[in-house]
Amino acid sequence: MWLGGRSWLLVFGQVCSSLRCLAFARTWGACRGPMAERLSTGAEAASGLGAPAQQNGDAGGDARGEQPPGHPEPACSEVEPVSGDAKQPSGNGERAPAAAPGPGKRKKRRGAVGERVVPPPKKRRAGVSFGDEHFAETSYYFEGGLRKVRPYYFDFRTYCKGRWVGHSLLHVFGTEFRAQPLAYYEAAVRAGRLHLNEEPVQDLSIVLKDNDFLRNTVHRHEPPVTAEPIRLLAENEDVVVVDKPSSIPVHPCGRFRHNTVIFILGKEHQLKELHPLHRLDRLTSGVLMFAKTAAVSERIHEQVRDRQLEKEYVCRVAGEFPAEEVTCKEPILVVSYKVGVCRVDPQGKACESVFQRLSYNGHSSVVRCRPLTGRTHQIRVHLQFLGHPILNDPIYNSAAWGPSRGRGGHIPKTDEELLRDLVAEHQAKQSLDVLDLCGGDLCPGPPDPTAPSSELSKDCLEEMAASAQKMDGAVEAAPQDLDGVPVASGKATKTDVNQETDPLCSECRRVPQDPSPQDLVMFLHALRYKGPDFEYHSPMPAWARDDWQEH
């Protein structure tokens, strides 16, 4: 029977709608695979495998991974800023929510014929992911009041970042990893130190593709820290509480790996799989808490979010601090994550600190500090703003801030000029480690590939590459670990090879000047940490006592 006009139009509309849905399903099925791959790359980047150095101190990046080939690990920070490597890929990446799998599930993707499918690395938690194989990479020795790490071979590992795709290794090393000259990477290729998808790189002109996996074996040196021991304040089935000395980072970051609280506790106290519960700058000493389980960590972090925790610090500041209680609510802005510098600025984040003078000796004051928020370098920046910076603060009591040293927020220069002057000051003092910088971080721009890239001649580099290749032939290859956790290259296990010197390593040719133990102490100490059902104290430091004499 023929349908009426109105019924015919209705049936025709339904048929067209079905055809459109079928065409969309086919198109979506064809593009879902590549989209999932891009999403995996974005998740890998966000996990911190390639985040650039960010902030001074160690108050952040608990879940941060290691740095890409040829570059130090990111410096630690009190906040988790979004870095350039954490950007989502362009194009289809904008439709990420539609392609993302459900919570707790990960869909397997078969990919097109002949396509290389590499699973993204697992996001790791700082402290939890380190075990005996990492602790055995090298050893400590003590000299002149300092804890030192014997140089060791180490593999920096990363998946190809989205912005590297279509560029050559030569371009990537020349524009992003300038800690070494291009001639070094050429010598590293000849020595078999660079690997792409676990195959030795033969030519730096090779063009990178999505999901490529890079491994660079380097000879690693760590800056010394104080030899003062890490004292246990408390331990139970839930937490470990220590008294952290100044100068020791909480977890691996920047140039530090073994000279960190996490590694020292694991190597010397057999305390492993710890979850940092809060953060302290590298130069700050005092109470530091770790959870033993993820459940305890989550419970205490919830208390942090609910503002149920109280923190109390003590510091020694320049000048006569007011006798009455002082509250500072100035907002704080991060000037540079890489150098680790902040300042008071109306565009910054709201924060509040309460200060009370405890004593005054005619030159400097001991002040109790209660930060009611947890911004980057909050106590140090607020004290600088008040005109009483911490007496020996290498950043916020520096002449680089101008004649008033930042008092009242008066800084007679641009942020770029401030950073330049701070870096120049510490470079002159050979104390760039205070800013968590190394010499390669100071290059003003991409180097000229045709210009001489090292003080060493090309013949000398070729000779060193040959020596390094012979040395590499005497040791085993690196163990494979595609979980995104960098591991040692295996060379530390060989006793017939001296891994403390390496013919390609520029640091082996330098004779760095060691800091004195006094240079590694800043007069800021975490005195007390209190929650709803716990409270931990550390002893008052010597510099905060009434009988302390300034030198």
Short mmCIF file of N, CA, C and O in Angstrom, two decimals, residues 90 166 197 207 295:
data_model
loop_
_atom_site.label_atom_id
_atom_site.label_comp_id
_atom_site.label_asym_id
_atom_site.label_seq_id
_atom_site.Cartn_x
_atom_site.Cartn_y
_atom_site.Cartn_z
N SER A 90 48.27 19.18 19.22
CA SER A 90 47.30 19.93 18.44
C SER A 90 46.45 19.00 17.62
O SER A 90 46.65 17.80 17.56
N GLY A 166 58.83 15.18 13.54
CA GLY A 166 59.18 15.82 12.27
C GLY A 166 60.50 16.56 12.31
O GLY A 166 60.95 17.07 11.29
N ASN A 197 64.55 3.81 20.05
CA ASN A 197 63.80 2.55 20.04
C ASN A 197 64.72 1.36 20.28
O ASN A 197 64.61 0.31 19.65
N VAL A 207 65.08 11.71 11.61
CA VAL A 207 63.89 12.49 11.94
C VAL A 207 63.01 11.69 12.90
O VAL A 207 62.76 10.50 12.70
N ALA A 295 46.87 4.87 51.42
CA ALA A 295 45.66 5.23 52.17
C ALA A 295 45.94 6.32 53.19
O ALA A 295 45.18 7.29 53.32
#
